[in-house]
Amino acid sequence: MVEVLLDAVTLLLLLGLVAGPVWICVKQPGFPSGFTWSFVVVVGLTILFSWWRDYALDLELLAMGVDLDGFTTDERMRGVAPHLRDQAERMVFSPERLGVGWPIKAGFALFVSVPYAMAVCCIIWLLRAMRKWGRGAG
């Protein structure tokens, strides 16, 4: 049940990250204003999404009974049910948890999300300009 809730929040954040710039650029008719707000929302949601993935993994481990402050593997797995022990060990030692921290992951994700927001705003702005030009020519 915990995994479903955590995945639902992750999906909601991802949906906001994808649909947010589109919605903002459609609602804001001016190019600089829509672009600015789209940029702010994408940066904020990218940082929140990166933090949430790290936090959700820790919440899932805590729900399994893992002691995250334990020094050895036995201390960490002391409260874990026997049928969840293998899964908990894989999650504790996964590259997602032991690799770089969420701030660096957020920084790298900005290299994808910010150009996406810029492209969305530019495409919407160009479509509006073409529609205005098409009305004026006819």
Short mmCIF file of the N, C-alpha and C atoms (twelve columns), coordinates in Angstrom:
data_MODEL
# 
_entry.id   MODEL 
# 
loop_
_atom_site.group_PDB 
_atom_site.id 
_atom_site.type_symbol 
_atom_site.label_atom_id 
_atom_site.label_alt_id 
_atom_site.label_comp_id 
_atom_site.label_asym_id 
_atom_site.label_seq_id 
_atom_site.Cartn_x 
_atom_site.Cartn_y 
_atom_site.Cartn_z 
_atom_site.pdbx_PDB_model_num 
ATOM 1   N N  . MET A 1   0.819  -1.196  0.000   1 
ATOM 2   C CA . MET A 1   0.000  0.000   0.000   1 
ATOM 3   C C  . MET A 1   0.866  1.265   0.000   1 
ATOM 4   N N  . VAL A 2   1.959  1.218   0.736   1 
ATOM 5   C CA . VAL A 2   2.862  2.367   0.795   1 
ATOM 6   C C  . VAL A 2   3.472  2.628   -0.582  1 
ATOM 7   N N  . GLU A 3   3.841  1.564   -1.263  1 
ATOM 8   C CA . GLU A 3   4.464  1.711   -2.582  1 
ATOM 9   C C  . GLU A 3   3.510  2.369   -3.574  1 
ATOM 10  N N  . VAL A 4   2.228  2.031   -3.498  1 
ATOM 11  C CA . VAL A 4   1.239  2.603   -4.410  1 
ATOM 12  C C  . VAL A 4   1.099  4.101   -4.156  1 
ATOM 13  N N  . LEU A 5   1.053  4.489   -2.902  1 
ATOM 14  C CA . LEU A 5   0.945  5.906   -2.556  1 
ATOM 15  C C  . LEU A 5   2.182  6.680   -3.004  1 
ATOM 16  N N  . LEU A 6   3.350  6.124   -2.769  1 
ATOM 17  C CA . LEU A 6   4.589  6.781   -3.176  1 
ATOM 18  C C  . LEU A 6   4.687  6.883   -4.693  1 
ATOM 19  N N  . ASP A 7   4.272  5.830   -5.395  1 
ATOM 20  C CA . ASP A 7   4.283  5.874   -6.857  1 
ATOM 21  C C  . ASP A 7   3.266  6.869   -7.403  1 
ATOM 22  N N  . ALA A 8   2.127  7.019   -6.711  1 
ATOM 23  C CA . ALA A 8   1.117  7.978   -7.152  1 
ATOM 24  C C  . ALA A 8   1.641  9.405   -7.043  1 
ATOM 25  N N  . VAL A 9   2.322  9.716   -5.962  1 
ATOM 26  C CA . VAL A 9   2.903  11.055  -5.800  1 
ATOM 27  C C  . VAL A 9   3.991  11.281  -6.842  1 
ATOM 28  N N  . THR A 10  4.810  10.271  -7.102  1 
ATOM 29  C CA . THR A 10  5.851  10.385  -8.121  1 
ATOM 30  C C  . THR A 10  5.234  10.635  -9.489  1 
ATOM 31  N N  . LEU A 11  4.179  9.911   -9.819  1 
ATOM 32  C CA . LEU A 11  3.512  10.087  -11.100 1 
ATOM 33  C C  . LEU A 11  2.882  11.476  -11.206 1 
ATOM 34  N N  . LEU A 12  2.310  11.955  -10.126 1 
ATOM 35  C CA . LEU A 12  1.717  13.294  -10.115 1 
ATOM 36  C C  . LEU A 12  2.773  14.374  -10.336 1 
ATOM 37  N N  . LEU A 13  3.922  14.237  -9.692  1 
ATOM 38  C CA . LEU A 13  5.012  15.197  -9.898  1 
ATOM 39  C C  . LEU A 13  5.534  15.138  -11.332 1 
ATOM 40  N N  . LEU A 14  5.662  13.955  -11.870 1 
ATOM 41  C CA . LEU A 14  6.131  13.810  -13.244 1 
ATOM 42  C C  . LEU A 14  5.129  14.389  -14.236 1 
ATOM 43  N N  . LEU A 15  3.850  14.171  -13.982 1 
ATOM 44  C CA . LEU A 15  2.815  14.744  -14.831 1 
ATOM 45  C C  . LEU A 15  2.842  16.268  -14.774 1 
ATOM 46  N N  . GLY A 16  3.039  16.815  -13.579 1 
ATOM 47  C CA . GLY A 16  3.159  18.270  -13.444 1 
ATOM 48  C C  . GLY A 16  4.383  18.811  -14.156 1 
ATOM 49  N N  . LEU A 17  5.446  18.047  -14.135 1 
ATOM 50  C CA . LEU A 17  6.676  18.471  -14.808 1 
ATOM 51  C C  . LEU A 17  6.505  18.489  -16.318 1 
ATOM 52  N N  . VAL A 18  5.730  17.567  -16.846 1 
ATOM 53  C CA . VAL A 18  5.515  17.502  -18.288 1 
ATOM 54  C C  . VAL A 18  4.416  18.475  -18.725 1 
ATOM 55  N N  . ALA A 19  3.302  18.497  -17.994 1 
ATOM 56  C CA . ALA A 19  2.145  19.302  -18.408 1 
ATOM 57  C C  . ALA A 19  2.196  20.742  -17.911 1 
ATOM 58  N N  . GLY A 20  2.977  21.013  -16.871 1 
ATOM 59  C CA . GLY A 20  3.038  22.357  -16.309 1 
ATOM 60  C C  . GLY A 20  3.458  23.432  -17.298 1 
ATOM 61  N N  . PRO A 21  4.553  23.256  -18.009 1 
ATOM 62  C CA . PRO A 21  4.956  24.279  -18.973 1 
ATOM 63  C C  . PRO A 21  3.938  24.498  -20.084 1 
ATOM 64  N N  . VAL A 22  3.298  23.417  -20.515 1 
ATOM 65  C CA . VAL A 22  2.284  23.545  -21.565 1 
ATOM 66  C C  . VAL A 22  1.131  24.396  -21.061 1 
ATOM 67  N N  . TRP A 23  0.637  24.074  -19.892 1 
ATOM 68  C CA . TRP A 23  -0.500 24.805  -19.322 1 
ATOM 69  C C  . TRP A 23  -0.152 26.276  -19.086 1 
ATOM 70  N N  . ILE A 24  1.032  26.538  -18.540 1 
ATOM 71  C CA . ILE A 24  1.427  27.924  -18.252 1 
ATOM 72  C C  . ILE A 24  1.591  28.718  -19.536 1 
ATOM 73  N N  . CYS A 25  2.239  28.159  -20.521 1 
ATOM 74  C CA . CYS A 25  2.462  28.892  -21.774 1 
ATOM 75  C C  . CYS A 25  1.167  29.112  -22.541 1 
ATOM 76  N N  . VAL A 26  0.197  28.221  -22.398 1 
ATOM 77  C CA . VAL A 26  -1.099 28.433  -23.044 1 
ATOM 78  C C  . VAL A 26  -1.881 29.520  -22.312 1 
ATOM 79  N N  . LYS A 27  -1.809 29.541  -20.996 1 
ATOM 80  C CA . LYS A 27  -2.564 30.518  -20.202 1 
ATOM 81  C C  . LYS A 27  -1.942 31.908  -20.226 1 
ATOM 82  N N  . GLN A 28  -0.637 32.000  -20.378 1 
ATOM 83  C CA . GLN A 28  0.049  33.296  -20.406 1 
ATOM 84  C C  . GLN A 28  0.252  33.704  -21.867 1 
ATOM 85  N N  . PRO A 29  -0.492 34.693  -22.353 1 
ATOM 86  C CA . PRO A 29  -0.377 35.031  -23.771 1 
ATOM 87  C C  . PRO A 29  0.946  35.692  -24.144 1 
ATOM 88  N N  . GLY A 30  1.571  36.410  -23.241 1 
ATOM 89  C CA . GLY A 30  2.834  37.081  -23.560 1 
ATOM 90  C C  . GLY A 30  3.997  36.114  -23.502 1 
ATOM 91  N N  . PHE A 31  4.912  36.243  -24.456 1 
ATOM 92  C CA . PHE A 31  6.041  35.308  -24.516 1 
ATOM 93  C C  . PHE A 31  6.960  35.402  -23.296 1 
ATOM 94  N N  . PRO A 32  7.428  36.584  -22.891 1 
ATOM 95  C CA . PRO A 32  8.363  36.579  -21.757 1 
ATOM 96  C C  . PRO A 32  7.718  36.124  -20.448 1 
ATOM 97  N N  . SER A 33  6.475  36.490  -20.230 1 
ATOM 98  C CA . SER A 33  5.817  36.132  -18.981 1 
ATOM 99  C C  . SER A 33  5.601  34.623  -18.878 1 
ATOM 100 N N  . GLY A 34  5.068  34.008  -19.933 1 
ATOM 101 C CA . GLY A 34  4.841  32.568  -19.927 1 
ATOM 102 C C  . GLY A 34  6.133  31.791  -19.813 1 
ATOM 103 N N  . PHE A 35  7.154  32.255  -20.501 1 
ATOM 104 C CA . PHE A 35  8.441  31.579  -20.440 1 
ATOM 105 C C  . PHE A 35  9.031  31.657  -19.033 1 
ATOM 106 N N  . THR A 36  8.941  32.828  -18.423 1 
ATOM 107 C CA . THR A 36  9.496  33.007  -17.073 1 
ATOM 108 C C  . THR A 36  8.805  32.094  -16.071 1 
ATOM 109 N N  . TRP A 37  7.483  32.097  -16.083 1 
ATOM 110 C CA . TRP A 37  6.759  31.256  -15.128 1 
ATOM 111 C C  . TRP A 37  6.957  29.779  -15.426 1 
ATOM 112 N N  . SER A 38  7.043  29.428  -16.678 1 
ATOM 113 C CA . SER A 38  7.300  28.043  -17.042 1 
ATOM 114 C C  . SER A 38  8.676  27.604  -16.533 1 
ATOM 115 N N  . PHE A 39  9.652  28.472  -16.688 1 
ATOM 116 C CA . PHE A 39  11.002 28.180  -16.197 1 
ATOM 117 C C  . PHE A 39  10.991 27.982  -14.680 1 
ATOM 118 N N  . VAL A 40  10.321 28.856  -13.958 1 
ATOM 119 C CA . VAL A 40  10.261 28.760  -12.489 1 
ATOM 120 C C  . VAL A 40  9.591  27.456  -12.062 1 
ATOM 121 N N  . VAL A 41  8.473  27.118  -12.711 1 
ATOM 122 C CA . VAL A 41  7.748  25.897  -12.349 1 
ATOM 123 C C  . VAL A 41  8.582  24.658  -12.662 1 
ATOM 124 N N  . VAL A 42  9.246  24.636  -13.807 1 
ATOM 125 C CA . VAL A 42  10.045 23.463  -14.184 1 
ATOM 126 C C  . VAL A 42  11.231 23.288  -13.249 1 
ATOM 127 N N  . VAL A 43  11.902 24.361  -12.903 1 
ATOM 128 C CA . VAL A 43  13.035 24.246  -11.973 1 
ATOM 129 C C  . VAL A 43  12.547 23.763  -10.612 1 
ATOM 130 N N  . GLY A 44  11.460 24.349  -10.124 1 
ATOM 131 C CA . GLY A 44  10.918 23.941  -8.826  1 
ATOM 132 C C  . GLY A 44  10.465 22.490  -8.811  1 
ATOM 133 N N  . LEU A 45  9.737  22.073  -9.841  1 
ATOM 134 C CA . LEU A 45  9.261  20.688  -9.884  1 
ATOM 135 C C  . LEU A 45  10.398 19.698  -10.112 1 
ATOM 136 N N  . THR A 46  11.426 20.086  -10.841 1 
ATOM 137 C CA . THR A 46  12.581 19.197  -11.025 1 
ATOM 138 C C  . THR A 46  13.299 18.974  -9.703  1 
ATOM 139 N N  . ILE A 47  13.490 20.031  -8.961  1 
ATOM 140 C CA . ILE A 47  14.135 19.896  -7.651  1 
ATOM 141 C C  . ILE A 47  13.260 19.072  -6.713  1 
ATOM 142 N N  . LEU A 48  11.954 19.356  -6.693  1 
ATOM 143 C CA . LEU A 48  11.030 18.609  -5.838  1 
ATOM 144 C C  . LEU A 48  10.968 17.135  -6.238  1 
ATOM 145 N N  . PHE A 49  10.941 16.855  -7.537  1 
ATOM 146 C CA . PHE A 49  10.900 15.479  -8.015  1 
ATOM 147 C C  . PHE A 49  12.165 14.720  -7.618  1 
ATOM 148 N N  . SER A 50  13.319 15.342  -7.755  1 
ATOM 149 C CA . SER A 50  14.578 14.678  -7.385  1 
ATOM 150 C C  . SER A 50  14.634 14.398  -5.888  1 
ATOM 151 N N  . TRP A 51  14.202 15.369  -5.100  1 
ATOM 152 C CA . TRP A 51  14.172 15.167  -3.649  1 
ATOM 153 C C  . TRP A 51  13.175 14.074  -3.294  1 
ATOM 154 N N  . TRP A 52  11.998 14.087  -3.920  1 
ATOM 155 C CA . TRP A 52  10.948 13.131  -3.586  1 
ATOM 156 C C  . TRP A 52  11.379 11.697  -3.857  1 
ATOM 157 N N  . ARG A 53  12.073 11.471  -4.965  1 
ATOM 158 C CA . ARG A 53  12.507 10.100  -5.273  1 
ATOM 159 C C  . ARG A 53  13.432 9.566   -4.190  1 
ATOM 160 N N  . ASP A 54  14.329 10.399  -3.691  1 
ATOM 161 C CA . ASP A 54  15.236 9.996   -2.626  1 
ATOM 162 C C  . ASP A 54  14.465 9.767   -1.326  1 
ATOM 163 N N  . TYR A 55  13.570 10.684  -1.016  1 
ATOM 164 C CA . TYR A 55  12.784 10.602  0.215   1 
ATOM 165 C C  . TYR A 55  11.835 9.412   0.179   1 
ATOM 166 N N  . ALA A 56  11.217 9.157   -0.976  1 
ATOM 167 C CA . ALA A 56  10.281 8.037   -1.102  1 
ATOM 168 C C  . ALA A 56  10.983 6.700   -0.905  1 
ATOM 169 N N  . LEU A 57  12.210 6.588   -1.385  1 
ATOM 170 C CA . LEU A 57  12.970 5.357   -1.177  1 
ATOM 171 C C  . LEU A 57  13.239 5.144   0.308   1 
ATOM 172 N N  . ASP A 58  13.610 6.208   1.015   1 
ATOM 173 C CA . ASP A 58  13.825 6.097   2.463   1 
ATOM 174 C C  . ASP A 58  12.527 5.749   3.196   1 
ATOM 175 N N  . LEU A 59  11.408 6.342   2.768   1 
ATOM 176 C CA . LEU A 59  10.122 6.013   3.396   1 
ATOM 177 C C  . LEU A 59  9.756  4.550   3.177   1 
ATOM 178 N N  . GLU A 60  10.021 4.052   1.983   1 
ATOM 179 C CA . GLU A 60  9.726  2.650   1.693   1 
ATOM 180 C C  . GLU A 60  10.593 1.720   2.541   1 
ATOM 181 N N  . LEU A 61  11.849 2.076   2.701   1 
ATOM 182 C CA . LEU A 61  12.731 1.260   3.551   1 
ATOM 183 C C  . LEU A 61  12.285 1.312   5.009   1 
ATOM 184 N N  . LEU A 62  11.882 2.475   5.476   1 
ATOM 185 C CA . LEU A 62  11.390 2.580   6.852   1 
ATOM 186 C C  . LEU A 62  10.110 1.777   7.041   1 
ATOM 187 N N  . ALA A 63  9.249  1.748   6.027   1 
ATOM 188 C CA . ALA A 63  8.019  0.953   6.111   1 
ATOM 189 C C  . ALA A 63  8.320  -0.539  6.183   1 
ATOM 190 N N  . MET A 64  9.434  -0.956  5.586   1 
ATOM 191 C CA . MET A 64  9.840  -2.366  5.656   1 
ATOM 192 C C  . MET A 64  10.460 -2.700  7.015   1 
ATOM 193 N N  . GLY A 65  10.863 -1.687  7.759   1 
ATOM 194 C CA . GLY A 65  11.482 -1.926  9.061   1 
ATOM 195 C C  . GLY A 65  12.983 -1.760  9.064   1 
ATOM 196 N N  . VAL A 66  13.556 -1.189  8.025   1 
ATOM 197 C CA . VAL A 66  15.006 -0.997  7.934   1 
ATOM 198 C C  . VAL A 66  15.411 0.153   8.848   1 
ATOM 199 N N  . ASP A 67  16.482 -0.058  9.614   1 
ATOM 200 C CA . ASP A 67  17.049 1.002   10.444  1 
ATOM 201 C C  . ASP A 67  18.132 1.698   9.610   1 
ATOM 202 N N  . LEU A 68  17.814 2.881   9.093   1 
ATOM 203 C CA . LEU A 68  18.744 3.582   8.203   1 
ATOM 204 C C  . LEU A 68  19.988 4.094   8.913   1 
ATOM 205 N N  . ASP A 69  19.946 4.175   10.240  1 
ATOM 206 C CA . ASP A 69  21.099 4.650   11.001  1 
ATOM 207 C C  . ASP A 69  22.014 3.518   11.446  1 
ATOM 208 N N  . GLY A 70  21.672 2.279   11.119  1 
ATOM 209 C CA . GLY A 70  22.499 1.138   11.507  1 
ATOM 210 C C  . GLY A 70  23.843 1.174   10.799  1 
ATOM 211 N N  . PHE A 71  24.867 0.687   11.498  1 
ATOM 212 C CA . PHE A 71  26.219 0.716   10.947  1 
ATOM 213 C C  . PHE A 71  26.481 -0.506  10.074  1 
ATOM 214 N N  . THR A 72  26.092 -1.653  10.532  1 
ATOM 215 C CA . THR A 72  26.311 -2.877  9.759   1 
ATOM 216 C C  . THR A 72  24.999 -3.318  9.115   1 
ATOM 217 N N  . THR A 73  25.119 -4.271  8.219   1 
ATOM 218 C CA . THR A 73  23.924 -4.790  7.552   1 
ATOM 219 C C  . THR A 73  22.985 -5.465  8.547   1 
ATOM 220 N N  . ASP A 74  23.550 -6.182  9.508   1 
ATOM 221 C CA . ASP A 74  22.703 -6.850  10.509  1 
ATOM 222 C C  . ASP A 74  21.934 -5.826  11.354  1 
ATOM 223 N N  . GLU A 75  22.591 -4.718  11.715  1 
ATOM 224 C CA . GLU A 75  21.903 -3.679  12.481  1 
ATOM 225 C C  . GLU A 75  20.799 -3.031  11.655  1 
ATOM 226 N N  . ARG A 76  21.051 -2.833  10.373  1 
ATOM 227 C CA . ARG A 76  20.037 -2.222  9.510   1 
ATOM 228 C C  . ARG A 76  18.834 -3.125  9.312   1 
ATOM 229 N N  . MET A 77  19.075 -4.416  9.178   1 
ATOM 230 C CA . MET A 77  18.005 -5.356  8.847   1 
ATOM 231 C C  . MET A 77  17.370 -6.016  10.059  1 
ATOM 232 N N  . ARG A 78  17.672 -5.543  11.254  1 
ATOM 233 C CA . ARG A 78  17.179 -6.165  12.474  1 
ATOM 234 C C  . ARG A 78  15.646 -6.186  12.534  1 
ATOM 235 N N  . GLY A 79  14.975 -5.134  12.108  1 
ATOM 236 C CA . GLY A 79  13.520 -5.062  12.222  1 
ATOM 237 C C  . GLY A 79  12.772 -5.477  10.973  1 
ATOM 238 N N  . VAL A 80  13.476 -5.988  9.980   1 
ATOM 239 C CA . VAL A 80  12.838 -6.353  8.714   1 
ATOM 240 C C  . VAL A 80  12.289 -7.775  8.807   1 
ATOM 241 N N  . ALA A 81  11.080 -7.957  8.285   1 
ATOM 242 C CA . ALA A 81  10.485 -9.295  8.246   1 
ATOM 243 C C  . ALA A 81  11.337 -10.196 7.355   1 
ATOM 244 N N  . PRO A 82  11.428 -11.493 7.686   1 
ATOM 245 C CA . PRO A 82  12.296 -12.389 6.915   1 
ATOM 246 C C  . PRO A 82  11.959 -12.460 5.426   1 
ATOM 247 N N  . HIS A 83  10.688 -12.369 5.067   1 
ATOM 248 C CA . HIS A 83  10.329 -12.476 3.648   1 
ATOM 249 C C  . HIS A 83  10.626 -11.184 2.876   1 
ATOM 250 N N  . LEU A 84  10.928 -10.096 3.577   1 
ATOM 251 C CA . LEU A 84  11.276 -8.837  2.920   1 
ATOM 252 C C  . LEU A 84  12.770 -8.530  2.964   1 
ATOM 253 N N  . ARG A 85  13.536 -9.386  3.595   1 
ATOM 254 C CA . ARG A 85  14.950 -9.097  3.824   1 
ATOM 255 C C  . ARG A 85  15.750 -8.944  2.519   1 
ATOM 256 N N  . ASP A 86  15.562 -9.855  1.566   1 
ATOM 257 C CA . ASP A 86  16.310 -9.767  0.303   1 
ATOM 258 C C  . ASP A 86  15.962 -8.490  -0.453  1 
ATOM 259 N N  . GLN A 87  14.676 -8.185  -0.516  1 
ATOM 260 C CA . GLN A 87  14.251 -6.969  -1.213  1 
ATOM 261 C C  . GLN A 87  14.801 -5.720  -0.513  1 
ATOM 262 N N  . ALA A 88  14.782 -5.720  0.807   1 
ATOM 263 C CA . ALA A 88  15.290 -4.573  1.561   1 
ATOM 264 C C  . ALA A 88  16.792 -4.401  1.359   1 
ATOM 265 N N  . GLU A 89  17.534 -5.506  1.340   1 
ATOM 266 C CA . GLU A 89  18.977 -5.416  1.112   1 
ATOM 267 C C  . GLU A 89  19.286 -4.878  -0.277  1 
ATOM 268 N N  . ARG A 90  18.522 -5.332  -1.288  1 
ATOM 269 C CA . ARG A 90  18.735 -4.809  -2.639  1 
ATOM 270 C C  . ARG A 90  18.448 -3.307  -2.697  1 
ATOM 271 N N  . MET A 91  17.419 -2.876  -1.983  1 
ATOM 272 C CA . MET A 91  17.073 -1.458  -2.007  1 
ATOM 273 C C  . MET A 91  18.085 -0.612  -1.243  1 
ATOM 274 N N  . VAL A 92  18.584 -1.125  -0.123  1 
ATOM 275 C CA . VAL A 92  19.560 -0.378  0.675   1 
ATOM 276 C C  . VAL A 92  20.851 -0.185  -0.105  1 
ATOM 277 N N  . PHE A 93  21.271 -1.213  -0.826  1 
ATOM 278 C CA . PHE A 93  22.543 -1.150  -1.551  1 
ATOM 279 C C  . PHE A 93  22.358 -0.867  -3.038  1 
ATOM 280 N N  . SER A 94  21.214 -0.318  -3.425  1 
ATOM 281 C CA . SER A 94  20.981 -0.013  -4.835  1 
ATOM 282 C C  . SER A 94  21.799 1.209   -5.249  1 
ATOM 283 N N  . PRO A 95  22.177 1.292   -6.512  1 
ATOM 284 C CA . PRO A 95  22.936 2.453   -6.988  1 
ATOM 285 C C  . PRO A 95  22.155 3.764   -6.840  1 
ATOM 286 N N  . GLU A 96  20.841 3.672   -6.871  1 
ATOM 287 C CA . GLU A 96  20.033 4.882   -6.704  1 
ATOM 288 C C  . GLU A 96  20.215 5.499   -5.319  1 
ATOM 289 N N  . ARG A 97  20.422 4.650   -4.324  1 
ATOM 290 C CA . ARG A 97  20.573 5.152   -2.956  1 
ATOM 291 C C  . ARG A 97  22.034 5.453   -2.609  1 
ATOM 292 N N  . LEU A 98  22.948 4.694   -3.159  1 
ATOM 293 C CA . LEU A 98  24.355 4.846   -2.795  1 
ATOM 294 C C  . LEU A 98  25.139 5.743   -3.751  1 
ATOM 295 N N  . GLY A 99  24.538 6.146   -4.846  1 
ATOM 296 C CA . GLY A 99  25.244 6.972   -5.817  1 
ATOM 297 C C  . GLY A 99  25.312 8.423   -5.365  1 
ATOM 298 N N  . VAL A 100 25.277 9.312   -6.320  1 
ATOM 299 C CA . VAL A 100 25.315 10.733  -6.001  1 
ATOM 300 C C  . VAL A 100 24.013 11.131  -5.338  1 
ATOM 301 N N  . GLY A 101 24.042 12.230  -4.606  1 
ATOM 302 C CA . GLY A 101 22.867 12.677  -3.883  1 
ATOM 303 C C  . GLY A 101 21.834 13.329  -4.779  1 
ATOM 304 N N  . TRP A 102 20.665 13.595  -4.198  1 
ATOM 305 C CA . TRP A 102 19.579 14.143  -4.999  1 
ATOM 306 C C  . TRP A 102 19.868 15.550  -5.521  1 
ATOM 307 N N  . PRO A 103 20.653 16.409  -4.846  1 
ATOM 308 C CA . PRO A 103 20.919 17.723  -5.449  1 
ATOM 309 C C  . PRO A 103 21.692 17.638  -6.766  1 
ATOM 310 N N  . ILE A 104 22.637 16.705  -6.843  1 
ATOM 311 C CA . ILE A 104 23.382 16.555  -8.088  1 
ATOM 312 C C  . ILE A 104 22.495 15.942  -9.168  1 
ATOM 313 N N  . LYS A 105 21.639 14.995  -8.785  1 
ATOM 314 C CA . LYS A 105 20.692 14.430  -9.746  1 
ATOM 315 C C  . LYS A 105 19.746 15.508  -10.260 1 
ATOM 316 N N  . ALA A 106 19.324 16.398  -9.378  1 
ATOM 317 C CA . ALA A 106 18.440 17.501  -9.806  1 
ATOM 318 C C  . ALA A 106 19.173 18.423  -10.766 1 
ATOM 319 N N  . GLY A 107 20.434 18.694  -10.497 1 
ATOM 320 C CA . GLY A 107 21.213 19.539  -11.393 1 
ATOM 321 C C  . GLY A 107 21.342 18.947  -12.780 1 
ATOM 322 N N  . PHE A 108 21.580 17.641  -12.851 1 
ATOM 323 C CA . PHE A 108 21.664 16.986  -14.155 1 
ATOM 324 C C  . PHE A 108 20.303 16.924  -14.840 1 
ATOM 325 N N  . ALA A 109 19.247 16.754  -14.073 1 
ATOM 326 C CA . ALA A 109 17.899 16.703  -14.658 1 
ATOM 327 C C  . ALA A 109 17.502 18.056  -15.236 1 
ATOM 328 N N  . LEU A 110 18.063 19.129  -14.705 1 
ATOM 329 C CA . LEU A 110 17.751 20.460  -15.236 1 
ATOM 330 C C  . LEU A 110 18.262 20.619  -16.670 1 
ATOM 331 N N  . PHE A 111 19.286 19.853  -17.049 1 
ATOM 332 C CA . PHE A 111 19.786 19.914  -18.421 1 
ATOM 333 C C  . PHE A 111 18.765 19.379  -19.431 1 
ATOM 334 N N  . VAL A 112 17.797 18.612  -18.954 1 
ATOM 335 C CA . VAL A 112 16.743 18.098  -19.821 1 
ATOM 336 C C  . VAL A 112 15.461 18.907  -19.652 1 
ATOM 337 N N  . SER A 113 15.105 19.214  -18.418 1 
ATOM 338 C CA . SER A 113 13.805 19.838  -18.161 1 
ATOM 339 C C  . SER A 113 13.745 21.303  -18.582 1 
ATOM 340 N N  . VAL A 114 14.809 22.057  -18.423 1 
ATOM 341 C CA . VAL A 114 14.782 23.472  -18.809 1 
ATOM 342 C C  . VAL A 114 14.694 23.632  -20.332 1 
ATOM 343 N N  . PRO A 115 15.483 22.911  -21.135 1 
ATOM 344 C CA . PRO A 115 15.276 23.013  -22.585 1 
ATOM 345 C C  . PRO A 115 13.891 22.550  -23.024 1 
ATOM 346 N N  . TYR A 116 13.322 21.576  -22.316 1 
ATOM 347 C CA . TYR A 116 11.962 21.141  -22.633 1 
ATOM 348 C C  . TYR A 116 10.983 22.297  -22.428 1 
ATOM 349 N N  . ALA A 117 11.102 23.007  -21.305 1 
ATOM 350 C CA . ALA A 117 10.207 24.143  -21.038 1 
ATOM 351 C C  . ALA A 117 10.404 25.245  -22.083 1 
ATOM 352 N N  . MET A 118 11.651 25.498  -22.451 1 
ATOM 353 C CA . MET A 118 11.915 26.510  -23.472 1 
ATOM 354 C C  . MET A 118 11.303 26.101  -24.811 1 
ATOM 355 N N  . ALA A 119 11.443 24.850  -25.178 1 
ATOM 356 C CA . ALA A 119 10.901 24.379  -26.448 1 
ATOM 357 C C  . ALA A 119 9.380  24.452  -26.468 1 
ATOM 358 N N  . VAL A 120 8.757  24.073  -25.373 1 
ATOM 359 C CA . VAL A 120 7.293  24.131  -25.299 1 
ATOM 360 C C  . VAL A 120 6.811  25.562  -25.470 1 
ATOM 361 N N  . CYS A 121 7.420  26.486  -24.757 1 
ATOM 362 C CA . CYS A 121 6.999  27.895  -24.861 1 
ATOM 363 C C  . CYS A 121 7.258  28.440  -26.263 1 
ATOM 364 N N  . CYS A 122 8.378  28.101  -26.843 1 
ATOM 365 C CA . CYS A 122 8.675  28.586  -28.198 1 
ATOM 366 C C  . CYS A 122 7.700  28.015  -29.222 1 
ATOM 367 N N  . ILE A 123 7.369  26.747  -29.100 1 
ATOM 368 C CA . ILE A 123 6.426  26.136  -30.041 1 
ATOM 369 C C  . ILE A 123 5.045  26.759  -29.904 1 
ATOM 370 N N  . ILE A 124 4.589  26.954  -28.684 1 
ATOM 371 C CA . ILE A 124 3.276  27.572  -28.479 1 
ATOM 372 C C  . ILE A 124 3.282  29.003  -28.985 1 
ATOM 373 N N  . TRP A 125 4.352  29.728  -28.728 1 
ATOM 374 C CA . TRP A 125 4.450  31.110  -29.209 1 
ATOM 375 C C  . TRP A 125 4.453  31.154  -30.739 1 
ATOM 376 N N  . LEU A 126 5.196  30.254  -31.381 1 
ATOM 377 C CA . LEU A 126 5.228  30.202  -32.842 1 
ATOM 378 C C  . LEU A 126 3.869  29.806  -33.429 1 
ATOM 379 N N  . LEU A 127 3.178  28.865  -32.798 1 
ATOM 380 C CA . LEU A 127 1.853  28.482  -33.281 1 
ATOM 381 C C  . LEU A 127 0.872  29.645  -33.194 1 
ATOM 382 N N  . ARG A 128 0.941  30.414  -32.123 1 
ATOM 383 C CA . ARG A 128 0.082  31.597  -31.997 1 
ATOM 384 C C  . ARG A 128 0.431  32.632  -33.061 1 
ATOM 385 N N  . ALA A 129 1.718  32.835  -33.288 1 
ATOM 386 C CA . ALA A 129 2.136  33.819  -34.293 1 
ATOM 387 C C  . ALA A 129 1.709  33.374  -35.687 1 
ATOM 388 N N  . MET A 130 1.827  32.097  -35.995 1 
ATOM 389 C CA . MET A 130 1.405  31.603  -37.299 1 
ATOM 390 C C  . MET A 130 -0.106 31.711  -37.468 1 
ATOM 391 N N  . ARG A 131 -0.851 31.475  -36.394 1 
ATOM 392 C CA . ARG A 131 -2.299 31.589  -36.468 1 
ATOM 393 C C  . ARG A 131 -2.717 33.038  -36.698 1 
ATOM 394 N N  . LYS A 132 -2.052 33.974  -36.017 1 
ATOM 395 C CA . LYS A 132 -2.330 35.391  -36.236 1 
ATOM 396 C C  . LYS A 132 -1.954 35.809  -37.654 1 
ATOM 397 N N  . TRP A 133 -0.818 35.353  -38.136 1 
ATOM 398 C CA . TRP A 133 -0.370 35.681  -39.485 1 
ATOM 399 C C  . TRP A 133 -1.315 35.102  -40.518 1 
ATOM 400 N N  . GLY A 134 -1.812 33.881  -40.284 1 
ATOM 401 C CA . GLY A 134 -2.748 33.245  -41.208 1 
ATOM 402 C C  . GLY A 134 -4.089 33.982  -41.258 1 
ATOM 403 N N  . ARG A 135 -4.525 34.516  -40.135 1 
ATOM 404 C CA . ARG A 135 -5.776 35.283  -40.113 1 
ATOM 405 C C  . ARG A 135 -5.615 36.626  -40.832 1 
ATOM 406 N N  . GLY A 136 -4.449 37.223  -40.652 1 
ATOM 407 C CA . GLY A 136 -4.197 38.532  -41.280 1 
ATOM 408 C C  . GLY A 136 -4.030 38.442  -42.774 1 
ATOM 409 N N  . ALA A 137 -3.534 37.321  -43.276 1 
ATOM 410 C CA . ALA A 137 -3.281 37.177  -44.715 1 
ATOM 411 C C  . ALA A 137 -4.557 36.850  -45.476 1 
ATOM 412 N N  . GLY A 138 -5.557 36.287  -44.777 1 
ATOM 413 C CA . GLY A 138 -6.748 35.821  -45.473 1 
ATOM 414 C C  . GLY A 138 -7.830 36.794  -45.565 1 
# 
